Amino acid sequence: MNILFAASEAVPYAASGGLADVIGSLPKSIAEKGHSCAVVIPLYKAISEEMRSEMEFITNITVDVSWRKQYCGIFKAKKDGILYYFIDNEYYFYRDGLYGFYDDCERFVFFGRAVLEMLRHIAFKPDIISCNDWQTALIPVYFQVYYKYRQGYDKLKTAFTIHNIEYQGRYGREVLNELMGIPPYNSGLLEYDGYINMLKGAIETADRIITVSPSYARELLDPWYAHGLDRILVTKQHKLNGIINGIDTGIYDSKTDKLIACNYTNEDISGKSECKKFLLTELGLTVDNEPLIGIVTRFVKHKGIDLIRCVFEQIVNSGMKFAILGSGERIYEEFFIEMSRRYPDKVSVSTKFDSELARRIYAGADMFLMPSQSEPCGLAQMIAMRYGTVPIVRETGGLKDTVRDNGGVNGNGFTFKTFNADDMLDAICRAKSDYDKSERWESLVKRAMSCDYSWSASAKTYIELFEDMLSE
Ligand code: GLC
């Protein structure tokens, strides 16, 4: 099979979140199992000169954005056995930052259309286009409206993966004609609750809808989680699948990671305490035996930061420390900065993007806190476990599917059900009480480290799903 992954970001070229990690690792795993994979992303300004110098220019074409005819350059590069295609248009993509511009709708209308147009000009001939999140949601819509019956496109199938339903690409009705160039008789594909909703269009038209964990697939049918899209998803349940993400276990490996202070394995975890000492010193916190809780996240509401705020001082005063790395909404940033001023020996917060510090927190912390209100999959809890850092999570989405409470048999972390600060505090206290029993803690750490978070099993499930699509 030939599979083309279309996305708005991919490691190592451009990244702002977990989506980039998935696009940077899933295709490799599928390719290892004998299929050909390619990736297409926009050629952003953020892509370095060095990376650009490894690219080859293929051609330039013209792409329709409603009545406009826009320039589109196509470049390619090969990395780790995967072909990467880049869509170039400096007006749309040569800007500081990936998204958040007034014309994001137009930028990704262009990108979606360009991906489909590109297929006639490249050597890679996909059987399946796997689209990801709202930025690529118009691909299955355009495919259905304009390409399905064109020569060369007729056997193509489309899958659409939802990495987070909160971001939908929702705009006023005027974009339909003004930017998308979708005829009025097809407007029903995109209309939802009085808006034009790109995610709804993909849910309507893709051959399969995938989301990044089985629990999140179930949650999406529930209004509390679905941000309004439950009504359409309920009617499309027959094509909805939940497949848990993996992580790149080659990169995240406590045995070989060059970015951490000391390497260790799950047979001998002694190096982990060196990592903790190094981290505490680096962050200016007191070096002692108190448990250290790591948090690496975006400071946004659905990450459950409000729960942390409610009981933060109680946790610190009960003899625990915090290493926090993240940025986002100001109200949360200011709260954590205030806490680090109030407890300078116990609380550290860094609000810069720093992937190397993130790695030292994954390795150096004892526990990793993720009390998310919703979490489609979550990669950080799996990365933390790879480094023997015990996750404390709310039972939602992928957190529920990857973390089992240590109160039962063979747990690998601590969990709580209700989105409530006291329930979270209870899980943290249980973690602390196990931490104080060093043998029990050590076997928990080793159990967390030995779980399989690689893509292997999920890549197989993706392949089966894609094969199933092609057999129809
Ligand atoms: C989004 C989700 C996160 C998921 C990631 C990759 O960032 O919020 O839960 O792990 O996408 O699928």
Short mmCIF file of C-alpha atoms and ligand atoms in Angstrom, two decimals:
data_model
loop_
_atom_site.label_atom_id
_atom_site.label_comp_id
_atom_site.label_asym_id
_atom_site.label_seq_id
_atom_site.Cartn_x
_atom_site.Cartn_y
_atom_site.Cartn_z
CA MET A 1 0.00 0.00 0.00
CA ASN A 2 1.03 3.61 -0.58
CA ILE A 3 -0.10 5.98 2.13
CA LEU A 4 0.21 9.75 2.05
CA PHE A 5 -0.06 11.53 5.40
CA ALA A 6 -1.27 15.10 5.05
CA ALA A 7 -0.77 17.29 8.09
CA SER A 8 0.01 20.82 9.18
CA GLU A 9 3.12 19.82 11.14
CA ALA A 10 5.65 16.99 11.37
CA VAL A 11 8.77 16.33 13.41
CA PRO A 12 11.57 17.20 12.58
CA TYR A 13 10.43 20.02 10.25
CA ALA A 14 7.79 21.99 12.11
CA ALA A 15 6.17 21.23 15.45
CA SER A 16 3.80 22.85 17.90
CA GLY A 17 2.22 19.82 19.56
CA GLY A 18 1.64 16.08 19.71
CA LEU A 19 0.37 15.99 16.13
CA ALA A 20 3.91 16.66 14.87
CA ASP A 21 5.25 13.73 16.91
CA VAL A 22 2.66 11.39 15.47
CA ILE A 23 3.32 12.47 11.88
CA GLY A 24 7.05 12.16 12.55
CA SER A 25 6.80 8.59 13.81
CA LEU A 26 3.71 6.67 12.63
CA PRO A 27 4.70 6.66 8.92
CA LYS A 28 8.11 5.20 9.84
CA SER A 29 6.46 2.35 11.73
CA ILE A 30 4.06 1.59 8.90
CA ALA A 31 6.97 1.68 6.44
CA GLU A 32 8.90 -0.79 8.60
CA LYS A 33 6.03 -3.20 8.09
CA GLY A 34 6.51 -3.12 4.35
CA HIS A 35 4.34 -0.26 3.06
CA SER A 36 5.34 2.98 1.38
CA CYS A 37 4.63 6.16 3.25
CA ALA A 38 4.98 9.81 2.36
CA VAL A 39 4.14 12.97 4.27
CA VAL A 40 3.05 16.37 2.98
CA ILE A 41 3.21 19.59 5.02
CA PRO A 42 3.40 23.32 4.25
CA LEU A 43 6.85 24.81 3.67
CA TYR A 44 6.86 27.13 6.67
CA LYS A 45 9.35 29.84 7.44
CA ALA A 46 10.26 27.84 10.57
CA ILE A 47 11.85 25.14 8.40
CA SER A 48 15.57 25.82 8.61
CA GLU A 49 17.91 26.70 5.75
CA GLU A 50 19.81 23.49 6.43
CA MET A 51 16.66 21.43 5.94
CA ARG A 52 15.77 23.43 2.85
CA SER A 53 19.17 22.70 1.37
CA GLU A 54 18.32 18.98 1.46
CA MET A 55 15.14 19.51 -0.52
CA GLU A 56 14.65 19.04 -4.22
CA PHE A 57 12.34 21.29 -6.23
CA ILE A 58 9.87 19.23 -8.26
CA THR A 59 7.68 21.74 -10.03
CA ASN A 60 5.33 24.63 -9.59
CA ILE A 61 1.63 24.60 -10.32
CA THR A 62 -1.42 26.82 -9.92
CA VAL A 63 -3.98 26.05 -7.25
CA ASP A 64 -7.55 27.38 -7.08
CA VAL A 65 -8.63 29.19 -3.94
CA SER A 66 -12.18 29.89 -5.01
CA TRP A 67 -11.74 32.40 -7.90
CA ARG A 68 -8.05 33.05 -7.13
CA LYS A 69 -5.26 31.21 -8.93
CA GLN A 70 -2.38 30.82 -6.48
CA TYR A 71 1.23 29.83 -6.99
CA CYS A 72 2.21 26.49 -5.45
CA GLY A 73 5.75 25.15 -5.40
CA ILE A 74 6.31 21.47 -4.68
CA PHE A 75 9.49 20.29 -3.00
CA LYS A 76 10.57 16.93 -1.71
CA ALA A 77 13.12 15.43 0.66
CA LYS A 78 13.83 11.98 2.03
CA LYS A 79 14.37 11.37 5.72
CA ASP A 80 14.63 8.01 7.52
CA GLY A 81 13.17 6.21 4.53
CA ILE A 82 10.12 8.50 4.35
CA LEU A 83 9.42 10.86 1.48
CA TYR A 84 8.41 14.34 2.57
CA TYR A 85 6.63 16.72 0.24
CA PHE A 86 6.42 20.43 0.94
CA ILE A 87 3.83 22.85 -0.34
CA ASP A 88 5.36 26.24 -0.96
CA ASN A 89 3.64 29.58 -1.12
CA GLU A 90 5.47 32.33 0.72
CA TYR A 91 2.42 34.56 1.01
CA TYR A 92 0.63 31.85 3.01
CA PHE A 93 3.43 30.11 4.86
CA TYR A 94 6.52 32.30 5.10
CA ARG A 95 5.45 33.86 8.40
CA ASP A 96 6.58 33.69 12.02
CA GLY A 97 4.55 30.91 13.64
CA LEU A 98 2.44 28.13 12.22
CA TYR A 99 -1.14 29.24 12.93
CA GLY A 100 -3.18 31.89 14.62
CA PHE A 101 -3.43 34.28 11.64
CA TYR A 102 -6.55 36.12 10.50
CA ASP A 103 -6.52 34.17 7.24
CA ASP A 104 -5.91 30.64 8.58
CA CYS A 105 -9.03 29.46 6.80
CA GLU A 106 -7.71 30.65 3.44
CA ARG A 107 -4.22 29.24 4.14
CA PHE A 108 -5.55 25.76 4.76
CA VAL A 109 -8.11 25.90 1.98
CA PHE A 110 -5.09 26.45 -0.23
CA PHE A 111 -3.12 23.67 1.42
CA GLY A 112 -5.95 21.13 1.11
CA ARG A 113 -6.51 21.90 -2.53
CA ALA A 114 -2.76 21.92 -3.22
CA VAL A 115 -2.32 18.42 -1.75
CA LEU A 116 -4.91 16.99 -4.14
CA GLU A 117 -3.52 18.92 -7.15
CA MET A 118 0.02 17.83 -6.27
CA LEU A 119 -0.85 14.16 -6.80
CA ARG A 120 -0.75 14.58 -10.58
CA HIS A 121 2.78 15.93 -10.45
CA ILE A 122 4.64 13.60 -8.09
CA ALA A 123 5.94 10.08 -8.49
CA PHE A 124 4.34 8.82 -5.28
CA LYS A 125 0.87 7.48 -6.06
CA PRO A 126 -1.11 7.01 -2.85
CA ASP A 127 -3.88 4.49 -2.36
CA ILE A 128 -4.87 6.31 0.79
CA ILE A 129 -4.58 9.87 2.02
CA SER A 130 -4.53 9.99 5.77
CA CYS A 131 -5.59 13.51 6.81
CA ASN A 132 -5.08 14.97 10.26
CA ASP A 133 -6.98 17.66 12.13
CA TRP A 134 -8.95 20.62 10.79
CA GLN A 135 -6.09 22.03 8.71
CA THR A 136 -6.42 19.07 6.33
CA ALA A 137 -10.14 18.48 6.81
CA LEU A 138 -11.04 19.92 3.40
CA ILE A 139 -9.08 17.21 1.58
CA PRO A 140 -11.82 14.55 1.85
CA VAL A 141 -14.43 17.23 1.10
CA TYR A 142 -12.68 18.44 -2.08
CA PHE A 143 -12.02 14.85 -2.99
CA GLN A 144 -15.72 14.05 -2.86
CA VAL A 145 -16.81 17.24 -4.62
CA TYR A 146 -14.13 17.63 -7.33
CA TYR A 147 -11.74 14.71 -7.67
CA LYS A 148 -13.50 11.41 -7.04
CA TYR A 149 -14.43 10.84 -10.67
CA ARG A 150 -11.27 12.25 -12.23
CA GLN A 151 -8.86 9.99 -13.96
CA GLY A 152 -6.09 8.85 -11.63
CA TYR A 153 -8.08 9.65 -8.52
CA ASP A 154 -10.88 7.14 -8.76
CA LYS A 155 -9.37 4.45 -6.53
CA LEU A 156 -8.14 6.80 -3.84
CA LYS A 157 -9.57 6.52 -0.31
CA THR A 158 -9.46 9.07 2.46
CA ALA A 159 -9.08 8.64 6.21
CA PHE A 160 -9.39 11.49 8.67
CA THR A 161 -7.82 11.50 12.12
CA ILE A 162 -9.09 13.73 14.92
CA HIS A 163 -6.24 14.63 17.28
CA ASN A 164 -8.33 17.09 19.24
CA ILE A 165 -11.97 17.87 18.56
CA GLU A 166 -11.73 21.28 20.19
CA TYR A 167 -10.11 22.76 17.08
CA GLN A 168 -12.65 22.52 14.28
CA GLY A 169 -11.95 25.18 11.68
CA ARG A 170 -15.28 26.95 12.16
CA TYR A 171 -16.04 30.02 10.07
CA GLY A 172 -18.87 32.18 8.85
CA ARG A 173 -20.93 31.03 5.86
CA GLU A 174 -19.27 33.52 3.51
CA VAL A 175 -16.10 31.38 3.31
CA LEU A 176 -17.95 28.71 1.38
CA ASN A 177 -18.08 30.72 -1.80
CA GLU A 178 -15.44 33.34 -1.10
CA LEU A 179 -12.57 31.00 -0.13
CA MET A 180 -13.51 27.36 -0.49
CA GLY A 181 -15.19 27.48 -3.85
CA ILE A 182 -17.70 24.81 -2.83
CA PRO A 183 -20.91 25.04 -4.86
CA PRO A 184 -24.07 25.92 -2.89
CA TYR A 185 -25.63 22.52 -3.63
CA ASN A 186 -22.77 20.92 -1.68
CA SER A 187 -22.95 23.32 1.25
CA GLY A 188 -24.67 20.67 3.39
CA LEU A 189 -21.37 18.82 3.62
CA LEU A 190 -19.83 21.64 5.63
CA GLU A 191 -22.73 23.41 7.34
CA TYR A 192 -23.21 22.77 11.01
CA ASP A 193 -25.04 24.80 13.62
CA GLY A 194 -25.16 27.84 11.35
CA TYR A 195 -21.42 27.83 10.62
CA ILE A 196 -19.10 26.32 8.04
CA ASN A 197 -17.26 23.66 10.00
CA MET A 198 -14.25 22.03 8.34
CA LEU A 199 -14.06 19.14 10.80
CA LYS A 200 -17.71 18.36 10.17
CA GLY A 201 -16.96 18.25 6.45
CA ALA A 202 -14.29 15.61 6.98
CA ILE A 203 -16.50 13.58 9.32
CA GLU A 204 -19.16 13.64 6.63
CA THR A 205 -16.96 12.71 3.67
CA ALA A 206 -13.91 10.67 4.75
CA ASP A 207 -14.08 6.91 4.27
CA ARG A 208 -12.92 6.37 7.86
CA ILE A 209 -12.69 8.60 10.89
CA ILE A 210 -9.94 7.75 13.30
CA THR A 211 -9.20 9.20 16.66
CA VAL A 212 -6.14 8.70 18.79
CA SER A 213 -7.42 6.36 21.51
CA PRO A 214 -10.34 3.94 21.94
CA SER A 215 -11.63 5.80 25.02
CA TYR A 216 -11.62 9.15 23.20
CA ALA A 217 -13.57 7.53 20.34
CA ARG A 218 -16.28 6.63 22.86
CA GLU A 219 -16.11 10.01 24.59
CA LEU A 220 -16.64 11.81 21.28
CA LEU A 221 -20.22 10.56 21.24
CA ASP A 222 -20.81 12.41 24.50
CA PRO A 223 -21.69 16.13 24.45
CA TRP A 224 -19.38 16.83 27.41
CA TYR A 225 -16.37 15.96 25.25
CA ALA A 226 -17.42 16.56 21.67
CA HIS A 227 -17.57 20.38 21.53
CA GLY A 228 -20.83 20.21 19.63
CA LEU A 229 -19.87 17.50 17.14
CA ASP A 230 -21.45 14.55 19.00
CA ARG A 231 -24.65 14.78 16.93
CA ILE A 232 -22.85 14.24 13.63
CA LEU A 233 -20.46 11.67 15.08
CA VAL A 234 -23.28 9.58 16.49
CA THR A 235 -24.63 9.20 12.97
CA LYS A 236 -21.15 8.26 11.65
CA GLN A 237 -20.24 5.79 14.40
CA HIS A 238 -19.99 2.97 11.90
CA LYS A 239 -16.83 4.51 10.46
CA LEU A 240 -15.31 5.83 13.70
CA ASN A 241 -12.23 4.03 15.07
CA GLY A 242 -10.01 4.65 18.10
CA ILE A 243 -6.35 3.69 17.74
CA ILE A 244 -3.92 4.57 20.49
CA ASN A 245 -0.82 6.55 19.50
CA GLY A 246 2.65 5.28 20.13
CA ILE A 247 5.83 7.24 20.76
CA ASP A 248 9.18 7.13 19.04
CA THR A 249 10.92 4.70 21.40
CA GLY A 250 14.19 5.26 19.54
CA ILE A 251 14.23 8.90 20.64
CA TYR A 252 12.75 8.43 24.12
CA ASP A 253 15.05 5.85 25.65
CA SER A 254 16.57 6.24 29.13
CA LYS A 255 19.30 3.81 28.13
CA THR A 256 20.69 5.87 25.25
CA ASP A 257 19.30 9.41 25.61
CA LYS A 258 22.20 11.87 25.36
CA LEU A 259 20.15 14.78 26.71
CA ILE A 260 19.77 13.41 30.24
CA ALA A 261 22.35 13.53 33.03
CA CYS A 262 22.81 9.78 33.41
CA ASN A 263 21.52 6.78 31.48
CA TYR A 264 19.68 3.89 33.16
CA THR A 265 17.63 0.82 32.37
CA ASN A 266 14.71 -0.90 34.03
CA GLU A 267 17.06 -3.51 35.47
CA ASP A 268 19.19 -0.85 37.11
CA ILE A 269 17.46 2.44 37.77
CA SER A 270 20.21 3.96 39.92
CA GLY A 271 21.00 6.56 37.24
CA LYS A 272 17.52 8.00 37.67
CA SER A 273 18.37 9.50 41.06
CA GLU A 274 21.40 11.17 39.43
CA CYS A 275 19.03 12.67 36.88
CA LYS A 276 16.84 13.95 39.72
CA LYS A 277 19.79 15.53 41.56
CA PHE A 278 20.98 17.18 38.36
CA LEU A 279 17.51 18.54 37.61
CA LEU A 280 16.95 19.87 41.14
CA THR A 281 20.32 21.62 41.02
CA GLU A 282 19.71 23.01 37.54
CA LEU A 283 16.36 24.42 38.63
CA GLY A 284 17.70 25.83 41.89
CA LEU A 285 15.51 23.59 44.09
CA THR A 286 16.66 21.99 47.35
CA VAL A 287 18.32 18.64 46.72
CA ASP A 288 16.63 16.19 49.08
CA ASN A 289 14.37 13.17 49.03
CA GLU A 290 10.99 14.82 48.70
CA PRO A 291 9.05 13.52 45.70
CA LEU A 292 9.37 15.74 42.64
CA ILE A 293 6.30 16.15 40.43
CA GLY A 294 6.96 17.03 36.77
CA ILE A 295 4.51 18.90 34.57
CA VAL A 296 5.22 19.49 30.87
CA THR A 297 2.17 20.89 29.15
CA ARG A 298 0.42 23.69 27.38
CA PHE A 299 -1.24 25.98 29.92
CA VAL A 300 -4.77 25.68 28.61
CA LYS A 301 -8.01 24.85 30.35
CA HIS A 302 -8.52 21.33 29.03
CA LYS A 303 -5.18 20.26 30.47
CA GLY A 304 -6.80 20.54 33.92
CA ILE A 305 -4.60 23.37 35.20
CA ASP A 306 -7.53 24.65 37.29
CA LEU A 307 -7.45 21.50 39.41
CA ILE A 308 -3.74 22.01 40.04
CA ARG A 309 -4.36 25.63 41.03
CA CYS A 310 -7.01 24.64 43.58
CA VAL A 311 -4.74 22.44 45.69
CA PHE A 312 -1.26 23.54 44.64
CA GLU A 313 -0.16 24.94 47.99
CA GLN A 314 -1.60 21.97 49.86
CA ILE A 315 0.58 19.67 47.76
CA VAL A 316 3.70 21.75 48.27
CA ASN A 317 3.08 22.02 52.01
CA SER A 318 2.66 18.25 52.27
CA GLY A 319 6.32 17.87 51.28
CA MET A 320 6.44 17.67 47.48
CA LYS A 321 8.22 19.68 44.84
CA PHE A 322 7.31 20.80 41.33
CA ALA A 323 9.28 21.11 38.09
CA ILE A 324 6.93 22.82 35.65
CA LEU A 325 7.53 23.54 31.97
CA GLY A 326 4.91 25.06 29.74
CA SER A 327 3.38 28.14 28.28
CA GLY A 328 -0.04 29.28 27.24
CA GLU A 329 -2.78 31.32 28.87
CA ARG A 330 -1.44 34.19 30.92
CA ILE A 331 -3.60 33.56 33.94
CA TYR A 332 -1.98 30.12 34.37
CA GLU A 333 1.55 31.33 33.63
CA GLU A 334 1.17 34.07 36.22
CA PHE A 335 -0.14 31.66 38.80
CA PHE A 336 2.83 29.31 38.46
CA ILE A 337 5.32 32.19 38.44
CA GLU A 338 3.74 33.51 41.65
CA MET A 339 4.04 30.05 43.22
CA SER A 340 7.70 29.77 42.26
CA ARG A 341 8.31 33.14 43.94
CA ARG A 342 6.48 32.03 47.05
CA TYR A 343 8.26 28.64 47.23
CA PRO A 344 11.61 29.23 45.51
CA ASP A 345 13.21 26.06 46.97
CA LYS A 346 10.31 23.84 46.02
CA VAL A 347 8.70 25.10 42.84
CA SER A 348 10.32 25.86 39.50
CA VAL A 349 8.50 27.08 36.42
CA SER A 350 9.92 27.67 32.94
CA THR A 351 7.68 29.24 30.35
CA LYS A 352 10.05 29.00 27.39
CA PHE A 353 9.76 26.22 24.84
CA ASP A 354 12.69 23.97 25.75
CA SER A 355 12.56 20.40 24.51
CA GLU A 356 15.84 19.52 26.23
CA LEU A 357 14.62 20.65 29.64
CA ALA A 358 11.43 18.68 28.94
CA ARG A 359 13.58 15.59 28.49
CA ARG A 360 15.43 16.25 31.77
CA ILE A 361 12.08 16.62 33.57
CA TYR A 362 10.80 13.35 32.09
CA ALA A 363 13.92 11.63 33.41
CA GLY A 364 14.51 13.53 36.65
CA ALA A 365 11.01 13.76 38.16
CA ASP A 366 9.48 11.01 40.31
CA MET A 367 5.90 11.60 39.25
CA PHE A 368 4.28 13.20 36.23
CA LEU A 369 0.96 15.01 36.61
CA MET A 370 -1.69 15.16 33.84
CA PRO A 371 -5.13 15.89 35.28
CA SER A 372 -6.66 16.66 31.86
CA GLN A 373 -10.31 17.51 31.48
CA SER A 374 -10.04 15.71 28.15
CA GLU A 375 -7.02 14.09 26.52
CA PRO A 376 -7.43 12.53 23.08
CA CYS A 377 -4.31 10.44 23.58
CA GLY A 378 -1.54 12.26 25.40
CA LEU A 379 2.05 11.38 24.64
CA ALA A 380 3.72 12.88 27.71
CA GLN A 381 2.44 10.21 30.11
CA MET A 382 3.95 7.51 27.87
CA ILE A 383 7.24 9.37 27.54
CA ALA A 384 7.34 9.84 31.33
CA MET A 385 6.79 6.11 31.87
CA ARG A 386 9.61 5.28 29.44
CA TYR A 387 11.85 7.20 31.86
CA GLY A 388 10.36 5.54 34.96
CA THR A 389 8.45 8.62 36.02
CA VAL A 390 5.13 7.53 37.45
CA PRO A 391 2.10 9.24 35.89
CA ILE A 392 -0.80 10.63 37.91
CA VAL A 393 -3.66 11.15 35.48
CA ARG A 394 -7.38 11.63 35.17
CA GLU A 395 -9.17 8.68 33.61
CA THR A 396 -9.99 10.20 30.26
CA GLY A 397 -9.16 9.42 26.62
CA GLY A 398 -5.69 8.03 26.04
CA LEU A 399 -4.72 8.59 29.68
CA LYS A 400 -7.34 6.04 30.65
CA ASP A 401 -6.09 3.63 27.99
CA THR A 402 -2.41 3.81 28.99
CA VAL A 403 -2.33 4.25 32.80
CA ARG A 404 -3.63 1.69 35.32
CA ASP A 405 -3.95 2.61 38.98
CA ASN A 406 -1.42 1.03 41.29
CA GLY A 407 -4.17 0.30 43.82
CA GLY A 408 -5.05 -2.73 41.68
CA VAL A 409 -2.86 -5.48 40.26
CA ASN A 410 0.21 -4.45 38.26
CA GLY A 411 -0.56 -0.77 38.08
CA ASN A 412 1.79 1.60 36.30
CA GLY A 413 0.58 4.90 37.79
CA PHE A 414 -2.21 6.59 39.70
CA THR A 415 -5.57 7.62 38.35
CA PHE A 416 -8.74 9.44 39.39
CA LYS A 417 -12.12 9.54 37.71
CA THR A 418 -14.03 12.71 38.44
CA PHE A 419 -12.76 16.10 37.27
CA ASN A 420 -12.38 17.37 40.79
CA ALA A 421 -9.36 18.77 42.66
CA ASP A 422 -9.92 16.65 45.79
CA ASP A 423 -9.99 13.45 43.77
CA MET A 424 -6.75 14.51 42.10
CA LEU A 425 -5.25 15.29 45.49
CA ASP A 426 -6.25 11.86 46.74
CA ALA A 427 -4.38 10.23 43.81
CA ILE A 428 -1.31 12.40 44.54
CA CYS A 429 -1.41 11.42 48.24
CA ARG A 430 -1.64 7.75 47.32
CA ALA A 431 1.36 8.21 45.04
CA LYS A 432 3.30 9.87 47.86
CA SER A 433 2.44 7.10 50.27
CA ASP A 434 3.76 4.49 47.79
CA TYR A 435 6.83 6.65 47.17
CA ASP A 436 7.60 6.48 50.89
CA LYS A 437 7.73 2.65 50.67
CA SER A 438 10.90 2.40 48.61
CA GLU A 439 10.60 -1.24 47.50
CA ARG A 440 7.01 -0.85 46.41
CA TRP A 441 7.96 2.32 44.54
CA GLU A 442 10.92 0.74 42.79
CA SER A 443 8.84 -2.11 41.43
CA LEU A 444 6.21 0.40 40.28
CA VAL A 445 8.86 2.45 38.47
CA LYS A 446 10.20 -0.66 36.76
CA ARG A 447 6.72 -1.77 35.77
CA ALA A 448 5.99 1.63 34.22
CA MET A 449 9.30 1.46 32.31
CA SER A 450 8.68 -1.99 30.91
CA CYS A 451 5.28 -1.23 29.29
CA ASP A 452 5.30 -1.19 25.49
CA TYR A 453 4.62 2.32 24.14
CA SER A 454 6.07 1.76 20.69
CA TRP A 455 4.02 2.20 17.54
CA SER A 456 4.33 -1.47 16.65
CA ALA A 457 0.86 -2.70 17.70
CA SER A 458 -0.96 0.47 16.59
CA ALA A 459 0.83 0.60 13.24
CA LYS A 460 -0.50 -2.91 12.63
CA THR A 461 -4.03 -1.76 13.49
CA TYR A 462 -3.67 1.21 11.10
CA ILE A 463 -2.51 -1.13 8.34
CA GLU A 464 -5.49 -3.46 8.89
CA LEU A 465 -7.84 -0.50 8.79
CA PHE A 466 -6.29 0.86 5.58
CA GLU A 467 -6.42 -2.59 3.96
CA ASP A 468 -10.03 -2.87 4.95
CA MET A 469 -10.74 0.46 3.25
CA LEU A 470 -9.09 -0.64 0.04
CA SER A 471 -11.03 -3.89 -0.07
CA GLU A 472 -14.36 -2.05 -0.29
C1 GLC B 1 -3.31 16.39 20.34
C2 GLC B 1 -4.02 15.83 21.58
C3 GLC B 1 -3.15 14.84 22.33
C4 GLC B 1 -2.62 13.79 21.34
C5 GLC B 1 -1.91 14.46 20.18
C6 GLC B 1 -1.40 13.48 19.14
O1 GLC B 1 -2.28 17.24 20.71
O2 GLC B 1 -4.41 16.89 22.45
O3 GLC B 1 -3.89 14.20 23.34
O4 GLC B 1 -1.72 12.94 22.00
O5 GLC B 1 -2.79 15.34 19.53
O6 GLC B 1 -2.42 12.67 18.61
#
